[in-house]
Amino acid sequence: MSELIEKMTSFLSERGIPNRFQTLESDGFLPGLEIDNGTLLIDSEKLKWPGDILHEAAHIALNPPSQRAQLSGKLEVSPADEMAALAWSYAAAVALEIDPHIVFHEGGYKNGGAQLVVQFTDVAAGRAPVAPGVPMLQWYRMCSQFPLMNSWLRQIEDPTAA
């Protein structure tokens, strides 16, 4: 296992996102990754893009606490939560002090990974007011000053009720 993958999985474990290494019989939505009962399963032999670990972990983190442990297979994700996962992934890359292009690689994001890095970096530096997904992280009360996170796990069930 690479030092980068170890760094990412330790980061996730320390923040309450369960993960483990195991051989996967088939590819999930992303090669070498699968979610089973709220745990991110990682097959390091099949994993093509290590940064995908953070993106898939974001989907676990963004679900309400009551639903997290039941997440399995290909998740049904709203466009808003997909954008929030992008922002969460960037914030995680910053916290890990890794190049965000590792997460927003050329093999994904409909060839828009580099542009996403520019957008998130501009918001983080105060050069732009907002980037995709940041308002969702704020609505979930996971961050107030992006990319600094108040919480890496969504704590509230229904943000409209609070």
JSON list of C-alpha atoms in Angstrom, two decimals:
[
{"chain": "A", "resi": 1, "resn": "MET", "atom": "CA", "xyz": [0.00, 0.00, 0.00]},
{"chain": "A", "resi": 2, "resn": "SER", "atom": "CA", "xyz": [1.33, 3.42, -0.90]},
{"chain": "A", "resi": 3, "resn": "GLU", "atom": "CA", "xyz": [2.15, 6.10, 1.64]},
{"chain": "A", "resi": 4, "resn": "LEU", "atom": "CA", "xyz": [-0.49, 8.34, 0.04]},
{"chain": "A", "resi": 5, "resn": "ILE", "atom": "CA", "xyz": [-3.25, 5.75, 0.44]},
{"chain": "A", "resi": 6, "resn": "GLU", "atom": "CA", "xyz": [-2.20, 5.10, 4.05]},
{"chain": "A", "resi": 7, "resn": "LYS", "atom": "CA", "xyz": [-2.31, 8.85, 4.74]},
{"chain": "A", "resi": 8, "resn": "MET", "atom": "CA", "xyz": [-5.83, 9.10, 3.29]},
{"chain": "A", "resi": 9, "resn": "THR", "atom": "CA", "xyz": [-7.24, 6.06, 5.08]},
{"chain": "A", "resi": 10, "resn": "SER", "atom": "CA", "xyz": [-5.77, 7.18, 8.42]},
{"chain": "A", "resi": 11, "resn": "PHE", "atom": "CA", "xyz": [-7.33, 10.62, 7.89]},
{"chain": "A", "resi": 12, "resn": "LEU", "atom": "CA", "xyz": [-10.72, 9.01, 7.25]},
{"chain": "A", "resi": 13, "resn": "SER", "atom": "CA", "xyz": [-10.50, 6.68, 10.24]},
{"chain": "A", "resi": 14, "resn": "GLU", "atom": "CA", "xyz": [-9.53, 9.54, 12.55]},
{"chain": "A", "resi": 15, "resn": "ARG", "atom": "CA", "xyz": [-12.62, 11.42, 11.42]},
{"chain": "A", "resi": 16, "resn": "GLY", "atom": "CA", "xyz": [-15.06, 8.55, 11.90]},
{"chain": "A", "resi": 17, "resn": "ILE", "atom": "CA", "xyz": [-15.34, 7.30, 8.33]},
{"chain": "A", "resi": 18, "resn": "PRO", "atom": "CA", "xyz": [-14.91, 3.51, 8.43]},
{"chain": "A", "resi": 19, "resn": "ASN", "atom": "CA", "xyz": [-12.71, 1.99, 5.76]},
{"chain": "A", "resi": 20, "resn": "ARG", "atom": "CA", "xyz": [-10.84, -1.23, 5.18]},
{"chain": "A", "resi": 21, "resn": "PHE", "atom": "CA", "xyz": [-8.79, -2.99, 2.59]},
{"chain": "A", "resi": 22, "resn": "GLN", "atom": "CA", "xyz": [-10.15, -6.09, 0.96]},
{"chain": "A", "resi": 23, "resn": "THR", "atom": "CA", "xyz": [-10.21, -7.83, -2.39]},
{"chain": "A", "resi": 24, "resn": "LEU", "atom": "CA", "xyz": [-13.30, -6.83, -4.36]},
{"chain": "A", "resi": 25, "resn": "GLU", "atom": "CA", "xyz": [-14.79, -9.38, -6.72]},
{"chain": "A", "resi": 26, "resn": "SER", "atom": "CA", "xyz": [-16.15, -6.77, -9.11]},
{"chain": "A", "resi": 27, "resn": "ASP", "atom": "CA", "xyz": [-15.64, -3.10, -9.79]},
{"chain": "A", "resi": 28, "resn": "GLY", "atom": "CA", "xyz": [-18.07, -0.74, -8.17]},
{"chain": "A", "resi": 29, "resn": "PHE", "atom": "CA", "xyz": [-18.88, 2.65, -9.59]},
{"chain": "A", "resi": 30, "resn": "LEU", "atom": "CA", "xyz": [-15.16, 3.46, -9.36]},
{"chain": "A", "resi": 31, "resn": "PRO", "atom": "CA", "xyz": [-12.42, 0.85, -9.85]},
{"chain": "A", "resi": 32, "resn": "GLY", "atom": "CA", "xyz": [-11.18, -0.60, -6.57]},
{"chain": "A", "resi": 33, "resn": "LEU", "atom": "CA", "xyz": [-13.80, 1.09, -4.38]},
{"chain": "A", "resi": 34, "resn": "GLU", "atom": "CA", "xyz": [-17.11, 0.02, -2.96]},
{"chain": "A", "resi": 35, "resn": "ILE", "atom": "CA", "xyz": [-19.33, 1.10, -0.08]},
{"chain": "A", "resi": 36, "resn": "ASP", "atom": "CA", "xyz": [-20.79, -1.63, 2.13]},
{"chain": "A", "resi": 37, "resn": "ASN", "atom": "CA", "xyz": [-22.88, -0.87, 5.20]},
{"chain": "A", "resi": 38, "resn": "GLY", "atom": "CA", "xyz": [-21.32, 2.58, 5.53]},
{"chain": "A", "resi": 39, "resn": "THR", "atom": "CA", "xyz": [-17.76, 1.31, 5.20]},
{"chain": "A", "resi": 40, "resn": "LEU", "atom": "CA", "xyz": [-15.50, 2.29, 2.32]},
{"chain": "A", "resi": 41, "resn": "LEU", "atom": "CA", "xyz": [-13.93, -0.88, 0.92]},
{"chain": "A", "resi": 42, "resn": "ILE", "atom": "CA", "xyz": [-10.64, -0.42, -0.91]},
{"chain": "A", "resi": 43, "resn": "ASP", "atom": "CA", "xyz": [-8.99, -2.93, -3.20]},
{"chain": "A", "resi": 44, "resn": "SER", "atom": "CA", "xyz": [-5.52, -1.46, -3.61]},
{"chain": "A", "resi": 45, "resn": "GLU", "atom": "CA", "xyz": [-4.78, -3.80, -6.53]},
{"chain": "A", "resi": 46, "resn": "LYS", "atom": "CA", "xyz": [-7.77, -2.52, -8.55]},
{"chain": "A", "resi": 47, "resn": "LEU", "atom": "CA", "xyz": [-7.70, 1.11, -7.41]},
{"chain": "A", "resi": 48, "resn": "LYS", "atom": "CA", "xyz": [-6.90, 3.27, -10.43]},
{"chain": "A", "resi": 49, "resn": "TRP", "atom": "CA", "xyz": [-6.99, 6.77, -8.94]},
{"chain": "A", "resi": 50, "resn": "PRO", "atom": "CA", "xyz": [-6.12, 7.06, -5.21]},
{"chain": "A", "resi": 51, "resn": "GLY", "atom": "CA", "xyz": [-7.89, 10.43, -4.98]},
{"chain": "A", "resi": 52, "resn": "ASP", "atom": "CA", "xyz": [-11.19, 8.63, -5.58]},
{"chain": "A", "resi": 53, "resn": "ILE", "atom": "CA", "xyz": [-10.89, 7.37, -1.99]},
{"chain": "A", "resi": 54, "resn": "LEU", "atom": "CA", "xyz": [-11.61, 10.88, -0.71]},
{"chain": "A", "resi": 55, "resn": "HIS", "atom": "CA", "xyz": [-14.48, 11.45, -3.11]},
{"chain": "A", "resi": 56, "resn": "GLU", "atom": "CA", "xyz": [-16.25, 8.23, -2.15]},
{"chain": "A", "resi": 57, "resn": "ALA", "atom": "CA", "xyz": [-15.61, 8.90, 1.53]},
{"chain": "A", "resi": 58, "resn": "ALA", "atom": "CA", "xyz": [-17.29, 12.27, 1.05]},
{"chain": "A", "resi": 59, "resn": "HIS", "atom": "CA", "xyz": [-20.50, 10.52, 0.05]},
{"chain": "A", "resi": 60, "resn": "ILE", "atom": "CA", "xyz": [-20.45, 8.59, 3.32]},
{"chain": "A", "resi": 61, "resn": "ALA", "atom": "CA", "xyz": [-19.67, 11.75, 5.32]},
{"chain": "A", "resi": 62, "resn": "LEU", "atom": "CA", "xyz": [-22.46, 13.79, 3.73]},
{"chain": "A", "resi": 63, "resn": "ASN", "atom": "CA", "xyz": [-25.26, 11.36, 4.52]},
{"chain": "A", "resi": 64, "resn": "PRO", "atom": "CA", "xyz": [-27.40, 11.94, 7.60]},
{"chain": "A", "resi": 65, "resn": "PRO", "atom": "CA", "xyz": [-26.16, 10.07, 10.69]},
{"chain": "A", "resi": 66, "resn": "SER", "atom": "CA", "xyz": [-29.21, 7.77, 10.69]},
{"chain": "A", "resi": 67, "resn": "GLN", "atom": "CA", "xyz": [-28.48, 6.60, 7.14]},
{"chain": "A", "resi": 68, "resn": "ARG", "atom": "CA", "xyz": [-24.69, 6.32, 7.07]},
{"chain": "A", "resi": 69, "resn": "ALA", "atom": "CA", "xyz": [-24.38, 2.75, 8.37]},
{"chain": "A", "resi": 70, "resn": "GLN", "atom": "CA", "xyz": [-26.91, 1.48, 5.81]},
{"chain": "A", "resi": 71, "resn": "LEU", "atom": "CA", "xyz": [-25.14, 2.86, 2.73]},
{"chain": "A", "resi": 72, "resn": "SER", "atom": "CA", "xyz": [-24.19, 0.12, 0.26]},
{"chain": "A", "resi": 73, "resn": "GLY", "atom": "CA", "xyz": [-23.51, -0.33, -3.43]},
{"chain": "A", "resi": 74, "resn": "LYS", "atom": "CA", "xyz": [-24.04, 2.43, -5.98]},
{"chain": "A", "resi": 75, "resn": "LEU", "atom": "CA", "xyz": [-25.49, 5.35, -4.08]},
{"chain": "A", "resi": 76, "resn": "GLU", "atom": "CA", "xyz": [-28.31, 7.52, -5.31]},
{"chain": "A", "resi": 77, "resn": "VAL", "atom": "CA", "xyz": [-26.80, 10.99, -4.95]},
{"chain": "A", "resi": 78, "resn": "SER", "atom": "CA", "xyz": [-28.57, 14.26, -5.70]},
{"chain": "A", "resi": 79, "resn": "PRO", "atom": "CA", "xyz": [-26.73, 16.79, -7.88]},
{"chain": "A", "resi": 80, "resn": "ALA", "atom": "CA", "xyz": [-26.42, 19.06, -4.83]},
{"chain": "A", "resi": 81, "resn": "ASP", "atom": "CA", "xyz": [-24.80, 16.31, -2.75]},
{"chain": "A", "resi": 82, "resn": "GLU", "atom": "CA", "xyz": [-22.51, 15.38, -5.63]},
{"chain": "A", "resi": 83, "resn": "MET", "atom": "CA", "xyz": [-21.28, 18.97, -5.68]},
{"chain": "A", "resi": 84, "resn": "ALA", "atom": "CA", "xyz": [-20.91, 18.91, -1.89]},
{"chain": "A", "resi": 85, "resn": "ALA", "atom": "CA", "xyz": [-18.78, 15.77, -2.24]},
{"chain": "A", "resi": 86, "resn": "LEU", "atom": "CA", "xyz": [-16.52, 17.69, -4.63]},
{"chain": "A", "resi": 87, "resn": "ALA", "atom": "CA", "xyz": [-16.08, 20.50, -2.12]},
{"chain": "A", "resi": 88, "resn": "TRP", "atom": "CA", "xyz": [-15.56, 18.05, 0.77]},
{"chain": "A", "resi": 89, "resn": "SER", "atom": "CA", "xyz": [-12.91, 16.23, -1.27]},
{"chain": "A", "resi": 90, "resn": "TYR", "atom": "CA", "xyz": [-11.04, 19.46, -1.95]},
{"chain": "A", "resi": 91, "resn": "ALA", "atom": "CA", "xyz": [-11.17, 20.41, 1.73]},
{"chain": "A", "resi": 92, "resn": "ALA", "atom": "CA", "xyz": [-9.82, 16.96, 2.63]},
{"chain": "A", "resi": 93, "resn": "ALA", "atom": "CA", "xyz": [-6.95, 17.35, 0.14]},
{"chain": "A", "resi": 94, "resn": "VAL", "atom": "CA", "xyz": [-6.07, 20.70, 1.71]},
{"chain": "A", "resi": 95, "resn": "ALA", "atom": "CA", "xyz": [-6.23, 19.23, 5.23]},
{"chain": "A", "resi": 96, "resn": "LEU", "atom": "CA", "xyz": [-4.01, 16.34, 4.13]},
{"chain": "A", "resi": 97, "resn": "GLU", "atom": "CA", "xyz": [-1.63, 18.77, 2.42]},
{"chain": "A", "resi": 98, "resn": "ILE", "atom": "CA", "xyz": [-1.77, 16.84, -0.84]},
{"chain": "A", "resi": 99, "resn": "ASP", "atom": "CA", "xyz": [-2.06, 18.20, -4.36]},
{"chain": "A", "resi": 100, "resn": "PRO", "atom": "CA", "xyz": [-5.80, 18.54, -5.12]},
{"chain": "A", "resi": 101, "resn": "HIS", "atom": "CA", "xyz": [-5.10, 17.29, -8.64]},
{"chain": "A", "resi": 102, "resn": "ILE", "atom": "CA", "xyz": [-4.67, 13.85, -7.05]},
{"chain": "A", "resi": 103, "resn": "VAL", "atom": "CA", "xyz": [-8.38, 13.99, -6.23]},
{"chain": "A", "resi": 104, "resn": "PHE", "atom": "CA", "xyz": [-9.48, 15.91, -9.33]},
{"chain": "A", "resi": 105, "resn": "HIS", "atom": "CA", "xyz": [-7.54, 13.77, -11.78]},
{"chain": "A", "resi": 106, "resn": "GLU", "atom": "CA", "xyz": [-7.76, 13.62, -15.57]},
{"chain": "A", "resi": 107, "resn": "GLY", "atom": "CA", "xyz": [-9.61, 10.29, -15.45]},
{"chain": "A", "resi": 108, "resn": "GLY", "atom": "CA", "xyz": [-12.77, 11.75, -13.94]},
{"chain": "A", "resi": 109, "resn": "TYR", "atom": "CA", "xyz": [-14.98, 14.77, -13.51]},
{"chain": "A", "resi": 110, "resn": "LYS", "atom": "CA", "xyz": [-15.91, 14.89, -17.20]},
{"chain": "A", "resi": 111, "resn": "ASN", "atom": "CA", "xyz": [-12.49, 16.39, -17.98]},
{"chain": "A", "resi": 112, "resn": "GLY", "atom": "CA", "xyz": [-13.24, 19.25, -15.60]},
{"chain": "A", "resi": 113, "resn": "GLY", "atom": "CA", "xyz": [-11.00, 18.30, -12.69]},
{"chain": "A", "resi": 114, "resn": "ALA", "atom": "CA", "xyz": [-8.41, 21.01, -13.33]},
{"chain": "A", "resi": 115, "resn": "GLN", "atom": "CA", "xyz": [-11.12, 23.67, -13.54]},
{"chain": "A", "resi": 116, "resn": "LEU", "atom": "CA", "xyz": [-12.63, 22.47, -10.25]},
{"chain": "A", "resi": 117, "resn": "VAL", "atom": "CA", "xyz": [-9.23, 22.85, -8.58]},
{"chain": "A", "resi": 118, "resn": "VAL", "atom": "CA", "xyz": [-9.03, 26.44, -9.88]},
{"chain": "A", "resi": 119, "resn": "GLN", "atom": "CA", "xyz": [-12.54, 27.23, -8.60]},
{"chain": "A", "resi": 120, "resn": "PHE", "atom": "CA", "xyz": [-11.96, 25.75, -5.14]},
{"chain": "A", "resi": 121, "resn": "THR", "atom": "CA", "xyz": [-8.52, 27.34, -4.85]},
{"chain": "A", "resi": 122, "resn": "ASP", "atom": "CA", "xyz": [-9.96, 30.75, -5.78]},
{"chain": "A", "resi": 123, "resn": "VAL", "atom": "CA", "xyz": [-12.62, 30.48, -3.07]},
{"chain": "A", "resi": 124, "resn": "ALA", "atom": "CA", "xyz": [-10.08, 29.29, -0.49]},
{"chain": "A", "resi": 125, "resn": "ALA", "atom": "CA", "xyz": [-7.85, 32.26, -1.35]},
{"chain": "A", "resi": 126, "resn": "GLY", "atom": "CA", "xyz": [-10.72, 34.75, -1.22]},
{"chain": "A", "resi": 127, "resn": "ARG", "atom": "CA", "xyz": [-10.57, 35.50, -4.95]},
{"chain": "A", "resi": 128, "resn": "ALA", "atom": "CA", "xyz": [-14.07, 34.15, -5.64]},
{"chain": "A", "resi": 129, "resn": "PRO", "atom": "CA", "xyz": [-17.23, 34.13, -3.53]},
{"chain": "A", "resi": 130, "resn": "VAL", "atom": "CA", "xyz": [-18.34, 30.53, -4.02]},
{"chain": "A", "resi": 131, "resn": "ALA", "atom": "CA", "xyz": [-17.50, 27.22, -5.67]},
{"chain": "A", "resi": 132, "resn": "PRO", "atom": "CA", "xyz": [-19.64, 24.15, -6.39]},
{"chain": "A", "resi": 133, "resn": "GLY", "atom": "CA", "xyz": [-20.88, 22.39, -3.29]},
{"chain": "A", "resi": 134, "resn": "VAL", "atom": "CA", "xyz": [-19.62, 24.88, -0.72]},
{"chain": "A", "resi": 135, "resn": "PRO", "atom": "CA", "xyz": [-23.14, 26.21, 0.05]},
{"chain": "A", "resi": 136, "resn": "MET", "atom": "CA", "xyz": [-24.27, 22.64, 0.77]},
{"chain": "A", "resi": 137, "resn": "LEU", "atom": "CA", "xyz": [-21.41, 22.11, 3.24]},
{"chain": "A", "resi": 138, "resn": "GLN", "atom": "CA", "xyz": [-22.45, 25.35, 4.91]},
{"chain": "A", "resi": 139, "resn": "TRP", "atom": "CA", "xyz": [-26.13, 24.38, 4.94]},
{"chain": "A", "resi": 140, "resn": "TYR", "atom": "CA", "xyz": [-25.21, 21.06, 6.57]},
{"chain": "A", "resi": 141, "resn": "ARG", "atom": "CA", "xyz": [-23.20, 23.15, 9.09]},
{"chain": "A", "resi": 142, "resn": "MET", "atom": "CA", "xyz": [-20.04, 21.25, 8.19]},
{"chain": "A", "resi": 143, "resn": "CYS", "atom": "CA", "xyz": [-18.07, 24.39, 7.35]},
{"chain": "A", "resi": 144, "resn": "SER", "atom": "CA", "xyz": [-18.35, 28.14, 7.59]},
{"chain": "A", "resi": 145, "resn": "GLN", "atom": "CA", "xyz": [-15.05, 29.32, 6.12]},
{"chain": "A", "resi": 146, "resn": "PHE", "atom": "CA", "xyz": [-14.16, 26.98, 3.25]},
{"chain": "A", "resi": 147, "resn": "PRO", "atom": "CA", "xyz": [-11.97, 24.93, 3.06]},
{"chain": "A", "resi": 148, "resn": "LEU", "atom": "CA", "xyz": [-11.77, 24.73, 6.86]},
{"chain": "A", "resi": 149, "resn": "MET", "atom": "CA", "xyz": [-14.26, 22.17, 8.13]},
{"chain": "A", "resi": 150, "resn": "ASN", "atom": "CA", "xyz": [-16.19, 22.43, 11.41]},
{"chain": "A", "resi": 151, "resn": "SER", "atom": "CA", "xyz": [-17.08, 18.76, 11.10]},
{"chain": "A", "resi": 152, "resn": "TRP", "atom": "CA", "xyz": [-16.02, 16.10, 8.62]},
{"chain": "A", "resi": 153, "resn": "LEU", "atom": "CA", "xyz": [-19.26, 14.18, 9.21]},
{"chain": "A", "resi": 154, "resn": "ARG", "atom": "CA", "xyz": [-22.72, 15.58, 8.75]},
{"chain": "A", "resi": 155, "resn": "GLN", "atom": "CA", "xyz": [-24.22, 15.80, 12.23]},
{"chain": "A", "resi": 156, "resn": "ILE", "atom": "CA", "xyz": [-27.74, 17.02, 11.49]},
{"chain": "A", "resi": 157, "resn": "GLU", "atom": "CA", "xyz": [-30.48, 14.89, 10.00]},
{"chain": "A", "resi": 158, "resn": "ASP", "atom": "CA", "xyz": [-32.55, 17.64, 8.41]},
{"chain": "A", "resi": 159, "resn": "PRO", "atom": "CA", "xyz": [-30.99, 21.06, 7.87]},
{"chain": "A", "resi": 160, "resn": "THR", "atom": "CA", "xyz": [-34.43, 22.59, 7.25]},
{"chain": "A", "resi": 161, "resn": "ALA", "atom": "CA", "xyz": [-35.55, 21.66, 10.78]},
{"chain": "A", "resi": 162, "resn": "ALA", "atom": "CA", "xyz": [-32.72, 23.38, 12.63]}
]
